Amino acid sequence: MTDLYDTQRAMRNMRKAALQRGVIAILDIGTSKIACLVLRFDGPESYRETDGVGSLAGQASFRVIGAATTRSRGVRLGEIDAMNETERAIRTAVQAAQKMANVRVDHVIACFSGAKPRSYGLDGTIELHDATVTEQDVARVLAACDVPEFGEGREVLHAQPVNFALDHRSGLNDPRGQIGNQLACDMHLLTIDRDVVQNLLYAVKRCDMELAGIASSAYVSGISSLVEDEQELGAACIDMGGGATGISIFIKKHMIYADSVRLGGDHVTQDISKGLQVPLATAERIKTFYGGVVATGMDDREMIEIGGDTGDWEHDRRTVSRAELIGIMRPRVEEILEEVRERLDGAGFEHLPSQQIVLTGGASQIPGLDGLAPKILGNQVRLGRPLRVQGLPQAATGAAFASCVGLSLFAAHPQDEWWDFEMPIERYPARSLRRAIKWFKDNW
Amino acid sequence: MQPVETANPRRDPAPSRWAYRMHRLWLTPLFRGLMRVGLPVFALVFGLGWVFSAPQNRALVTEQIAELRRSIAERPEFMVKLMAIDGASTKLAAEVRQLLPIDFPLSSFDLDLEAMQGAVEELDAVAAADLRIRPGGILQVEVSERIPAVVWRIEGHLELLDAEGRRVAPLMRRGDRTDLPLIAGAGGDGAVPEALALIAAAGPLNDRLRGLVRMGERRWDVVLDRDQRILLPEDESVAALERVIALDQARDLLARDLSVVDLRNPRRPTLRMAPRAVEELRRIKALERGDDVR
């Protein structure tokens, strides 16, 4: 646990250094595309100090000065599958973004959707030494949370305190400076497969950059796609990506649950490819241009040429009606949504005061999804687009860039995590102190 | 797994590792500045240094520069053809011509007017010189001469001095310049203004005045004919001389048989009589006492 604490702290320091330098890169490693944004931080706004909220809800402290997207290679189910291929794709995206920004970027914050995220709710309680809660007490109560056995080969990605309780008052945002006897906290812990993180670290390192932070893409999509009251009252963000569909549940502006379904838009493309006997690239193109999930009578008459280059005239002149295409796509989309429903039910989403569900990500752009999703997920479903941030090109404002934008916001205003607090004194290794005493005894 | 080496790889849109690194390096501000400013400057300096390290190249360049300068300097507009000297006597003009041995025509670029002016002003007879090049290629030398005011006898030869005591020219014979008063003695040239004031004050004695002698480089003696001398003090010598002249006009002092009027201490003027006058005085005194007269 200490090891992880140190690496995360090191990443935090790196992030601080990057912010001081003013330039940081955002890397979204997805299954279907790799996107890179270059952000420039101008420091806090100097004007309108008294207004409380700056322009663009305080998001104006950074602007996007470079953006590039490239087709992803070597990534499967949101995890790095072929290191060299992924590295090349990252290089392509980073170089193009650097070229647009005309600055060199050394620090990168990355997010990815795979790696089997698993959520844990932790709680811990301590008695306060003196009546006032200090930062040290917060660190102690965070350290007092009993960590479950999450198994070998797992790593903690996020460990965010979501709630503090002082004696019988719960729902505190920041207990520091308050008076009480007993401090309790709830922490949300998100673990992922260690190998995936290590692969990512290695790939970024091979691109001569340093990782200044990692985040789950489900989490950052939620940050960018859920509006403020949804985050406050409770909502789920479904990030329908290419290889995996991320689920994150927010309440009181904290993520309390995250999960990932290893199904996504690429599976739809595969179904089309198999069903129509066309190559994957053609299937992707047909899906993008003609895809849908709700068939109408007119779709029977709309014929799509699916082509081919075998030289066989009959084979190359095949057509398929749009209704048939929808017939292929719909079951898979339904399967994804049903899987999501299952995960939400497992997480106890129905107990939340608000049942808002926001669909975002590239696969959420399938026409008719807003008709299909309420049938499976419930009535309060909307399609979400990410927040507008300054300088973002028009091409990168779609739902597919929700995690990019969210990661930018995450870079600018990171949530306090466990490792942002000082390590409690009693957790320092006692052995070194003992050795020091022994040294004194031996030498004096 | 993908094949490690494909026989005929398709062109990869991704930049190669080295292209990527070079691109990043190029975006580094320091490197960029070095490449865009440092490298050209270095190349220029190095190239020039390399070219000039060969002596024949240096010689070639200096020769070409000299050639260019010469071609401009020798244009007829810049040529000086003759020298005109104004304000100097013929003798001084000849002296100036001898001092500035210029073989005309010459380019005005090659004339160092300041040095020439200095050289001309070095001459004793020249008070100030003004050199310029007049349109038409004439070197105009305007000279203002020193005007001799006194003749100074020193160590057996004669010099002409101007009113400030500056040497003007040597003099062969006193008879050549009888219009100028004579002064003598070492250090006489340092007190010419005082001497001139004394001579002006001695106007009534003009016909008897032989000259002034500087004594001990500190005070003046007025020498009259009949070997009479007026010894003047260091300070306020003119006033002392005026006192003597007033005495002379009132009592005919200097017409008497005196050899020296000593006013070195103005409070105690002293007279020295000539030897014969002393004898005469003694004889008269003896007669008055009734002594025998030899």
XYZ file of C-alpha atoms in Angstrom:
738
model
C 0.000 0.000 0.000
C 2.866 2.350 0.864
C 4.428 1.667 -2.488
C 1.333 2.760 -4.301
C 1.024 5.781 -2.058
C 4.488 6.838 -3.119
C 3.945 6.341 -6.835
C 0.701 8.255 -6.732
C 2.356 11.031 -4.772
C 5.167 11.127 -7.295
C 2.603 11.487 -10.067
C 0.941 14.283 -8.146
C 4.256 16.109 -7.820
C 4.851 15.625 -11.515
C 1.469 17.121 -12.206
C 2.321 20.091 -10.014
C 5.560 20.582 -11.917
C 3.691 20.391 -15.206
C 1.177 22.994 -14.065
C 4.036 25.227 -13.048
C 5.509 24.878 -16.483
C 2.068 25.580 -17.841
C 1.762 22.863 -20.461
C 0.383 19.376 -20.027
C -0.882 16.738 -22.418
C -4.080 14.771 -22.079
C -4.059 11.314 -23.558
C -7.194 9.254 -23.948
C -6.231 5.737 -24.934
C -9.381 4.221 -26.314
C -10.094 1.133 -28.296
C -11.193 2.918 -31.436
C -9.258 6.161 -31.209
C -6.413 7.756 -29.338
C -6.894 11.433 -28.666
C -4.321 13.873 -27.409
C -5.006 17.391 -26.182
C -2.353 19.888 -25.203
C -3.467 22.233 -22.455
C -1.943 25.542 -21.515
C -2.504 26.768 -18.003
C -2.399 30.515 -17.497
C -2.686 30.391 -13.753
C -5.718 31.623 -11.886
C -7.749 34.345 -13.476
C -6.473 37.720 -12.462
C -9.672 39.618 -13.144
C -13.162 39.229 -11.714
C -11.751 38.011 -8.464
C -14.740 39.269 -6.522
C -17.299 37.483 -8.656
C -16.668 34.222 -6.893
C -17.151 32.174 -10.008
C -14.876 32.968 -12.908
C -15.901 32.943 -16.499
C -16.832 29.525 -17.858
C -17.488 28.333 -14.314
C -13.821 28.611 -13.410
C -12.699 26.433 -16.281
C -11.044 29.353 -18.022
C -7.757 28.755 -16.247
C -6.651 26.524 -19.087
C -7.176 26.432 -22.796
C -6.653 23.719 -25.368
C -3.856 24.701 -27.713
C -3.379 21.433 -29.511
C -5.679 18.579 -30.350
C -5.160 15.465 -32.414
C -6.958 12.216 -32.876
C -5.699 9.086 -34.495
C -7.100 5.668 -35.141
C -6.178 3.443 -32.278
C -3.947 0.491 -32.909
C -3.043 -2.358 -30.668
C -5.701 -1.602 -28.071
C -8.370 -4.159 -27.287
C -11.173 -3.814 -24.765
C -9.583 -0.607 -23.490
C -6.334 -2.354 -22.665
C -3.020 -2.296 -24.427
C -2.758 -5.424 -26.496
C 0.224 -4.814 -28.781
C 2.722 -2.484 -27.165
C 4.558 -1.347 -30.287
C 1.406 -0.596 -32.191
C -0.026 1.387 -29.301
C 3.202 3.246 -28.892
C 3.121 4.249 -32.545
C -0.453 5.427 -32.263
C 0.399 7.461 -29.169
C 3.364 8.958 -30.990
C 1.169 9.919 -33.934
C -1.382 11.629 -31.747
C 1.159 13.358 -29.527
C 3.249 14.592 -32.407
C 0.260 16.011 -34.237
C -0.992 17.736 -31.094
C 2.464 19.137 -30.373
C 2.693 20.383 -33.910
C -0.604 22.171 -33.588
C 0.338 23.622 -30.204
C 3.900 24.365 -31.288
C 5.213 23.467 -27.859
C 6.961 20.463 -26.515
C 5.018 18.499 -23.916
C 6.792 16.413 -21.333
C 4.018 15.502 -18.946
C 0.966 13.531 -19.806
C -2.169 12.565 -17.952
C -3.743 9.429 -19.366
C -7.012 7.644 -19.037
C -8.226 4.292 -20.252
C -11.447 2.369 -19.978
C -10.410 -1.226 -19.517
C -8.494 -3.050 -16.809
C -11.584 -4.420 -15.043
C -12.225 -1.604 -12.561
C -13.816 -2.659 -9.315
C -15.264 -0.361 -6.695
C -15.032 -0.711 -2.966
C -16.685 1.376 -0.312
C -14.430 1.768 2.682
C -15.034 3.343 6.032
C -12.848 4.149 8.988
C -13.291 5.685 12.406
C -10.852 7.261 14.818
C -11.034 9.000 18.158
C -9.651 12.504 17.983
C -6.655 13.365 20.154
C -7.913 16.833 20.851
C -11.263 18.312 20.021
C -10.315 19.998 16.751
C -9.904 18.076 13.521
C -6.527 18.722 11.922
C -5.129 17.644 8.604
C -3.207 14.962 10.439
C -6.477 13.600 11.790
C -7.902 13.422 8.288
C -4.848 11.482 7.194
C -5.256 9.185 10.158
C -8.885 8.482 9.493
C -8.127 7.765 5.860
C -5.398 5.406 6.940
C -7.762 3.799 9.427
C -10.094 2.643 6.652
C -9.841 -1.134 6.595
C -8.794 -2.067 3.114
C -10.470 -5.161 1.725
C -8.527 -7.926 0.098
C -8.708 -6.942 -3.540
C -6.475 -9.713 -4.648
C -3.071 -10.166 -6.091
C -2.161 -8.145 -9.170
C -4.591 -5.333 -8.471
C -3.695 -1.714 -8.036
C -5.567 1.209 -6.547
C -6.412 3.821 -9.157
C -8.599 6.186 -7.187
C -9.037 6.443 -3.444
C -11.268 9.386 -2.798
C -12.775 10.338 0.516
C -16.423 10.932 -0.312
C -17.920 11.660 3.063
C -16.820 12.626 6.533
C -18.795 12.217 9.708
C -17.976 13.944 12.945
C -19.723 12.336 15.926
C -23.318 12.156 14.631
C -23.122 14.744 11.924
C -22.634 13.077 8.578
C -22.259 14.467 5.089
C -19.406 16.806 5.909
C -17.397 17.992 2.995
C -14.373 19.171 4.899
C -14.098 18.372 8.597
C -10.890 20.300 9.182
C -11.116 22.796 12.007
C -14.381 21.423 13.322
C -14.913 20.261 16.876
C -15.806 16.700 17.819
C -14.680 13.489 19.416
C -14.989 10.840 16.761
C -14.152 11.253 13.100
C -15.389 8.776 10.546
C -14.946 8.782 6.819
C -16.201 6.907 3.801
C -13.777 6.314 0.998
C -14.345 5.133 -2.498
C -11.597 2.848 -3.708
C -11.238 1.861 -7.327
C -8.875 -0.953 -8.187
C -7.669 -2.086 -11.574
C -5.384 -4.721 -12.985
C -1.794 -3.878 -12.314
C -0.485 -5.247 -15.610
C -2.616 -2.851 -17.604
C -1.285 0.149 -15.704
C 2.246 -1.056 -16.064
C 1.784 -1.501 -19.803
C 0.422 1.998 -20.027
C 3.318 3.402 -18.004
C 5.742 1.598 -20.229
C 4.109 2.784 -23.442
C 4.110 6.394 -22.291
C 7.677 6.109 -21.144
C 8.685 4.804 -24.561
C 7.257 7.995 -26.020
C 9.761 10.010 -23.923
C 7.068 11.463 -21.742
C 6.348 11.239 -18.072
C 3.040 10.173 -16.668
C 1.688 12.876 -14.405
C -1.507 11.077 -13.525
C -3.868 8.329 -14.543
C -7.610 8.212 -14.294
C -10.424 5.887 -15.116
C -12.219 7.045 -18.233
C -15.608 6.262 -16.705
C -14.836 8.736 -13.947
C -13.580 11.547 -16.167
C -16.474 11.105 -18.620
C -18.778 11.616 -15.693
C -16.968 14.809 -14.750
C -17.413 16.284 -18.206
C -20.860 14.952 -19.169
C -22.900 15.261 -16.007
C -24.095 18.741 -15.280
C -23.606 20.097 -11.810
C -27.013 19.256 -10.367
C -26.819 15.733 -11.734
C -23.487 15.266 -10.009
C -24.996 16.674 -6.825
C -28.276 14.767 -6.796
C -27.027 11.472 -8.107
C -26.656 10.248 -11.660
C -24.938 7.569 -13.651
C -22.755 8.260 -16.628
C -22.544 5.530 -19.240
C -19.497 6.078 -21.444
C -20.112 3.884 -24.456
C -16.705 3.546 -26.001
C -15.300 1.342 -28.691
C -14.123 -1.638 -26.678
C -15.595 -1.106 -23.266
C -18.511 0.711 -21.727
C -17.704 2.582 -18.553
C -20.208 3.186 -15.817
C -19.752 5.751 -13.095
C -22.227 6.834 -10.461
C -21.964 10.254 -8.922
C -23.643 11.732 -5.908
C -22.775 14.857 -3.986
C -20.150 15.580 -6.588
C -18.229 12.460 -5.713
C -17.928 9.299 -7.669
C -19.212 6.485 -5.518
C -19.138 3.641 -7.969
C -17.393 2.807 -11.212
C -17.495 -0.253 -13.359
C -16.871 -1.280 -16.891
C -18.679 -3.588 -19.276
C -16.308 -5.177 -21.722
C -18.591 -4.545 -24.661
C -18.705 -1.565 -26.944
C -19.084 -0.137 -30.382
C -16.425 -2.379 -31.841
C -18.564 -5.398 -31.048
C -21.392 -3.862 -33.039
C -18.987 -3.400 -35.929
C -17.855 -6.991 -35.598
C -21.464 -8.169 -35.703
C -22.076 -6.184 -38.880
C -18.888 -7.535 -40.391
C -19.853 -11.079 -39.619
C -23.483 -10.697 -40.518
C -22.958 -8.974 -43.843
C -19.670 -10.677 -44.720
C -17.779 -7.419 -45.181
C -14.417 -6.272 -43.935
C -14.240 -4.451 -40.606
C -13.432 -1.109 -42.201
C -16.507 -1.330 -44.437
C -18.612 -2.457 -41.515
C -17.453 0.547 -39.488
C -18.288 2.855 -42.380
C -21.751 1.334 -42.858
C -22.410 1.557 -39.126
C -21.401 5.214 -39.020
C -23.371 6.284 -42.068
C -26.486 4.132 -41.934
C -26.559 2.625 -38.457
C -29.493 2.833 -36.104
C -31.389 0.858 -33.509
C -35.036 1.652 -34.226
C -36.344 0.413 -37.566
C -39.230 2.117 -39.329
C -41.105 1.057 -42.430
C -39.035 3.322 -44.618
C -35.867 1.523 -43.655
C -37.038 -1.549 -45.610
C -36.807 0.472 -48.796
C -33.496 2.145 -48.127
C -30.937 -0.093 -49.719
C -27.260 0.134 -48.790
C -24.550 -0.998 -51.177
C -22.075 -2.944 -49.168
C -19.616 -3.588 -52.007
C -16.597 -5.791 -52.049
C -13.586 -6.314 -54.295
C -13.513 -10.008 -55.002
C -14.099 -9.538 -58.745
C -17.311 -11.564 -58.517
C -19.993 -9.234 -59.837
C -22.762 -10.801 -57.823
C -20.714 -10.595 -54.631
C -19.491 -7.064 -55.214
C -22.957 -5.683 -56.005
C -24.642 -6.896 -52.874
C -27.070 -4.538 -51.175
C -28.693 -4.735 -47.821
C -31.683 -2.810 -46.504
C -31.212 -0.513 -43.556
C -33.792 -2.527 -41.638
C -31.517 -5.551 -41.913
C -28.579 -3.486 -40.637
C -30.665 -2.321 -37.702
C -31.630 -5.899 -37.115
C -27.996 -6.772 -36.696
C -27.078 -3.797 -34.537
C -30.000 -3.648 -32.179
C -29.465 -6.932 -30.309
C -25.878 -6.037 -29.562
C -26.773 -2.543 -28.344
C -29.522 -4.039 -26.249
C -27.040 -6.504 -24.819
C -24.698 -3.686 -23.845
C -27.467 -1.694 -22.226
C -28.791 -4.760 -20.404
C -25.326 -5.484 -19.101
C -25.127 -1.887 -17.918
C -28.516 -2.225 -16.255
C -27.303 -5.321 -14.479
C -24.224 -3.523 -13.159
C -26.295 -0.558 -12.062
C -28.694 -2.846 -10.247
C -25.797 -4.632 -8.637
C -24.478 -1.288 -7.431
C -27.840 -0.358 -5.950
C -28.475 2.523 -8.289
C -32.224 2.351 -7.674
C -31.703 3.519 -4.078
C -30.302 6.831 -5.222
C -32.614 9.830 -4.902
C -32.257 10.675 -8.563
C -32.182 8.079 -11.288
C -30.693 10.206 -14.025
C -28.666 8.289 -16.578
C -26.494 10.070 -19.110
C -25.250 8.260 -22.173
C -22.075 9.540 -23.705
C -19.097 8.232 -25.629
C -18.782 7.486 -29.309
C -21.286 4.627 -29.398
C -23.980 6.804 -27.876
C -24.278 8.583 -31.207
C -26.170 5.694 -32.800
C -29.415 7.193 -34.086
C -32.402 5.995 -32.126
C -30.466 5.149 -28.995
C -32.461 7.746 -27.090
C -35.529 5.685 -27.951
C -34.041 2.336 -27.066
C -32.190 3.239 -23.879
C -35.224 4.306 -21.784
C -36.785 0.908 -22.422
C -33.887 -0.770 -20.670
C -32.413 1.808 -18.329
C -35.489 3.659 -17.170
C -37.131 6.908 -17.976
C -34.528 9.462 -16.998
C -32.095 8.919 -19.798
C -30.499 11.619 -21.854
C -27.669 11.767 -24.324
C -24.794 13.800 -22.979
C -22.130 15.838 -24.647
C -19.054 17.019 -22.843
C -18.704 20.496 -21.411
C -17.318 23.121 -23.729
C -13.787 24.048 -22.820
C -11.862 26.959 -24.181
C -9.971 26.411 -27.386
C -11.319 22.949 -28.110
C -11.686 22.454 -31.856
C -15.176 21.901 -33.178
C -14.226 18.415 -34.315
C -13.426 17.398 -30.758
C -16.620 18.554 -29.102
C -18.669 15.419 -29.795
C -19.741 12.785 -27.340
C -16.750 10.650 -28.299
C -14.462 13.186 -26.625
C -16.221 13.141 -23.260
C -13.317 11.470 -21.502
C -10.752 13.822 -23.106
C -12.588 16.871 -21.883
C -13.206 15.275 -18.512
C -9.544 14.510 -18.189
C -8.746 18.153 -18.917
C -11.054 19.205 -16.117
C -9.536 16.527 -13.903
C -6.087 17.906 -14.665
C -7.169 21.424 -13.792
C -9.153 20.575 -10.658
C -8.253 17.162 -9.331
C -10.296 15.688 -6.572
C -8.543 15.230 -3.260
C -7.354 11.706 -3.050
C -6.016 9.737 -0.188
C -2.419 10.392 -1.180
C -2.910 14.137 -1.183
C -2.830 14.079 2.581
C 0.349 13.619 4.520
C 1.015 10.140 5.679
C 0.082 9.825 9.383
C 3.068 9.841 11.630
C 2.459 6.433 13.191
C 2.425 4.879 9.752
C 6.022 5.769 9.086
C 8.149 2.644 9.215
C 9.197 2.111 12.811
C 12.249 0.145 11.835
C 14.259 3.162 10.745
C 13.702 4.825 14.125
C 14.743 1.656 15.891
C 17.852 1.503 13.772
C 18.705 5.076 14.605
C 18.402 4.325 18.318
C 20.555 1.247 17.865
C 23.166 3.291 16.060
C 23.237 5.717 18.970
C 23.580 2.910 21.487
C 26.384 1.307 19.529
C 28.369 4.455 19.028
C 27.967 6.363 22.298
C 1.092 -12.254 -33.092
C 1.991 -9.951 -35.910
C 5.039 -10.777 -37.972
C 8.124 -9.200 -36.512
C 9.464 -8.196 -39.923
C 7.167 -7.844 -42.864
C 8.693 -8.299 -46.285
C 7.061 -5.269 -47.792
C 5.761 -3.079 -45.007
C 3.043 -0.626 -45.819
C 3.868 2.959 -45.100
C 3.175 3.579 -41.446
C 1.419 6.868 -40.719
C 3.032 6.932 -37.305
C 6.292 8.866 -37.011
C 9.319 6.737 -36.412
C 10.946 6.881 -33.020
C 13.696 9.103 -34.353
C 11.382 11.392 -36.277
C 9.297 11.767 -33.150
C 12.353 12.542 -31.033
C 13.693 15.032 -33.550
C 10.341 16.754 -33.678
C 10.279 17.043 -29.908
C 13.836 18.261 -29.875
C 12.996 20.868 -32.453
C 10.140 22.094 -30.265
C 12.521 22.609 -27.332
C 12.957 26.369 -27.064
C 16.650 26.290 -26.182
C 17.507 23.966 -29.022
C 15.398 25.984 -31.400
C 17.123 29.210 -30.432
C 20.501 27.555 -30.783
C 19.654 26.285 -34.226
C 18.084 29.461 -35.502
C 20.539 31.964 -34.080
C 23.513 30.127 -32.658
C 24.259 27.929 -35.627
C 24.212 30.662 -38.325
C 26.280 32.954 -36.134
C 28.744 30.175 -35.459
C 28.927 29.277 -39.147
C 29.479 32.911 -40.104
C 32.176 33.497 -37.525
C 33.858 30.209 -38.262
C 33.740 30.780 -42.012
C 35.115 34.286 -41.772
C 37.803 33.136 -39.383
C 38.747 30.323 -41.722
C 38.943 32.626 -44.721
C 40.982 35.242 -42.899
C 43.339 32.724 -41.381
C 45.110 32.535 -44.762
C 47.485 35.541 -45.144
C 46.966 35.880 -48.886
C 43.213 36.224 -48.331
C 43.777 38.902 -45.727
C 46.167 40.696 -48.084
C 43.660 40.448 -50.902
C 40.892 41.957 -48.817
C 43.016 44.796 -47.434
C 44.326 45.488 -50.933
C 40.837 45.656 -52.333
C 39.715 47.957 -49.566
C 42.728 50.199 -50.170
C 42.038 50.170 -53.894
C 38.437 51.182 -53.332
C 39.447 53.947 -50.982
C 42.055 55.184 -53.417
C 39.605 55.199 -56.314
C 37.281 57.413 -54.279
C 40.015 59.624 -52.815
C 41.567 60.304 -56.151
C 38.476 61.702 -57.738
C 39.206 65.241 -58.978
C 36.664 66.682 -56.538
C 38.852 65.672 -53.644
C 42.236 66.707 -55.048
C 44.132 69.614 -53.477
C 46.235 71.434 -56.052
C 47.897 74.347 -54.266
C 48.402 76.024 -50.933
C 47.516 79.635 -50.162
C 48.929 81.319 -47.078
C 47.244 84.447 -45.784
C 48.242 86.804 -43.019
C 51.942 85.972 -42.947
C 54.948 87.932 -44.043
C 56.896 86.607 -46.986
C 59.576 85.240 -44.732
C 57.046 83.457 -42.492
C 55.146 82.187 -45.526
C 58.340 80.674 -46.859
C 58.966 79.122 -43.480
C 55.436 77.636 -43.423
C 55.896 76.273 -46.936
C 59.112 74.680 -45.862
C 57.394 73.213 -42.814
C 54.567 71.658 -44.830
C 56.376 69.875 -47.630
C 53.380 68.736 -49.664
C 53.839 67.790 -53.289
C 50.623 68.796 -54.977
C 48.287 67.540 -56.322
C 47.265 65.456 -53.360
C 43.945 63.991 -52.200
C 42.306 65.799 -49.336
C 41.798 62.374 -47.700
C 45.545 62.140 -47.218
C 45.903 65.541 -45.554
C 45.955 65.518 -41.792
C 44.827 69.073 -41.210
C 44.959 68.863 -37.423
C 48.546 67.686 -37.407
C 49.489 70.332 -39.959
C 47.815 73.012 -37.888
C 49.748 71.799 -34.853
C 52.976 71.899 -36.802
C 52.352 75.439 -38.034
C 51.427 76.634 -34.579
C 54.686 75.212 -33.294
C 56.431 78.006 -35.163
C 57.527 80.864 -32.836
C 56.325 83.573 -35.106
C 52.813 82.128 -35.410
C 50.175 83.035 -32.874
C 47.372 80.974 -34.396
C 46.890 79.051 -37.591
C 43.698 78.003 -39.333
C 43.832 75.421 -42.081
C 40.974 74.461 -44.344
C 40.409 73.183 -47.825
C 38.625 75.710 -49.981
C 36.424 74.632 -52.857
C 38.494 74.428 -55.942
C 41.194 72.314 -54.351
C 43.063 75.025 -52.451
C 44.617 74.398 -49.051
C 44.020 77.693 -47.286
C 46.360 78.481 -44.388
C 45.317 81.503 -42.380
C 48.154 82.586 -40.104
C 48.087 85.292 -37.514
C 51.655 86.371 -36.747
C 53.081 87.315 -33.402
C 53.930 91.044 -33.255
C 57.290 91.764 -31.619
C 57.002 94.186 -28.699
C 60.436 94.197 -27.053
C 64.004 93.257 -27.782
C 65.455 90.935 -25.202
C 69.166 90.603 -24.717
C 70.154 87.330 -23.179
C 73.600 85.769 -22.968
C 75.006 88.006 -25.644
C 72.402 87.626 -28.328
C 69.135 89.356 -29.084
C 65.603 87.959 -29.336
C 62.367 89.576 -30.330
C 59.512 88.947 -27.862
C 55.850 89.718 -28.238
C 53.712 91.437 -25.619
C 53.188 88.182 -23.757
C 56.859 87.345 -23.680
C 56.704 84.636 -26.316
C 59.701 84.361 -28.568
C 59.070 85.677 -32.084
C 62.415 85.605 -33.854
C 66.117 86.120 -33.223
C 67.602 89.508 -34.032
C 71.009 90.064 -35.513
C 71.647 93.647 -34.488
C 69.959 95.973 -32.072
C 70.124 98.617 -34.732
C 67.641 96.705 -36.886
C 64.763 97.353 -34.483
C 65.483 100.651 -32.732
C 61.741 101.255 -32.473
C 61.381 98.529 -29.823
C 62.482 98.930 -26.219
C 65.266 96.767 -24.870
C 65.083 94.482 -21.903
C 67.801 92.264 -20.548
C 68.528 89.734 -17.914
C 67.614 86.147 -17.260
C 63.878 85.634 -16.772
C 63.110 88.809 -18.631
C 60.811 87.025 -21.040
C 58.602 85.953 -18.113
C 57.738 89.527 -17.110
C 57.274 91.257 -20.443
C 53.801 92.697 -19.623
C 55.224 94.333 -16.488
C 58.174 95.618 -18.499
C 55.863 97.123 -21.093
C 53.840 98.793 -18.344
C 57.054 100.216 -16.873
C 58.178 101.503 -20.265
C 54.813 103.140 -20.798
C 55.013 104.705 -17.359
C 58.531 105.937 -18.061
C 57.273 108.148 -20.896
C 58.825 111.396 -19.518
C 62.233 109.686 -19.326
C 61.949 108.301 -22.813
C 64.927 110.137 -24.222
C 67.132 109.000 -21.354
C 65.887 105.414 -21.094
C 68.374 102.793 -22.148
C 66.405 99.760 -21.187
C 65.206 97.496 -18.396
C 67.238 94.816 -16.677
C 65.667 91.883 -14.878
C 67.506 91.404 -11.624
C 67.583 87.975 -9.999
C 64.569 86.967 -12.054
C 62.334 88.850 -9.687
C 62.447 92.634 -10.152
C 63.266 95.256 -12.743
C 65.987 97.869 -12.909
C 65.443 100.866 -15.100
C 68.730 101.788 -16.750
C 69.148 105.373 -17.897
C 72.084 106.973 -19.666
C 74.989 108.363 -17.592
C 74.947 104.945 -15.848
C 72.023 105.869 -13.762
C 69.790 103.089 -12.444
C 66.433 103.048 -10.795
C 66.082 99.919 -8.654
C 62.408 99.019 -8.491
C 60.684 96.760 -5.958
C 59.117 93.429 -6.850
C 55.575 94.612 -6.189
C 53.961 97.795 -7.416
C 56.977 98.642 -9.480
C 54.994 100.947 -11.735
C 53.866 103.066 -8.783
C 57.438 103.242 -7.524
C 58.663 104.363 -10.944
C 55.938 107.002 -11.069
C 57.137 108.286 -7.678
C 60.655 108.660 -9.037
C 59.374 110.443 -12.132
C 57.312 112.778 -9.955
C 60.391 113.496 -7.844
C 62.359 114.131 -10.996
C 59.835 116.525 -12.358
C 59.599 118.399 -9.064
C 63.231 118.450 -8.002
C 65.181 117.438 -11.090
C 66.289 114.390 -9.211
C 67.734 112.476 -12.076
C 69.558 115.439 -13.537
C 71.815 115.448 -10.485
C 74.959 113.441 -10.154
C 73.376 110.236 -8.867
C 74.291 106.752 -9.810
C 71.447 104.783 -8.189
C 67.915 105.532 -7.010
C 67.093 102.578 -4.817
C 63.414 101.944 -4.268
C 63.702 98.245 -3.494
C 62.193 99.052 -0.127
C 59.573 101.658 -1.056
C 59.359 102.912 2.531
C 63.047 103.716 2.542
C 64.093 105.208 -0.783
C 67.857 105.494 -0.996
C 70.113 107.519 -3.266
C 73.683 106.650 -4.199
C 75.689 109.512 -5.472
C 78.414 109.285 -8.066
C 82.027 109.180 -6.625
C 82.878 112.644 -7.846
C 79.778 114.096 -6.326
C 80.682 112.447 -3.036
C 84.136 113.990 -3.167
C 82.604 117.332 -3.999
C 80.258 117.038 -1.091
C 83.067 116.165 1.265
C 85.095 119.104 -0.016
C 82.229 121.481 0.568
C 81.662 119.998 4.039
C 85.379 120.462 4.817
C 85.269 124.031 3.626
C 82.341 124.613 5.853
C 84.296 123.178 8.790
C 87.324 125.257 7.796
C 89.657 122.332 7.119
C 92.453 122.469 4.652
C 91.622 121.602 1.203
C 94.143 119.418 -0.536
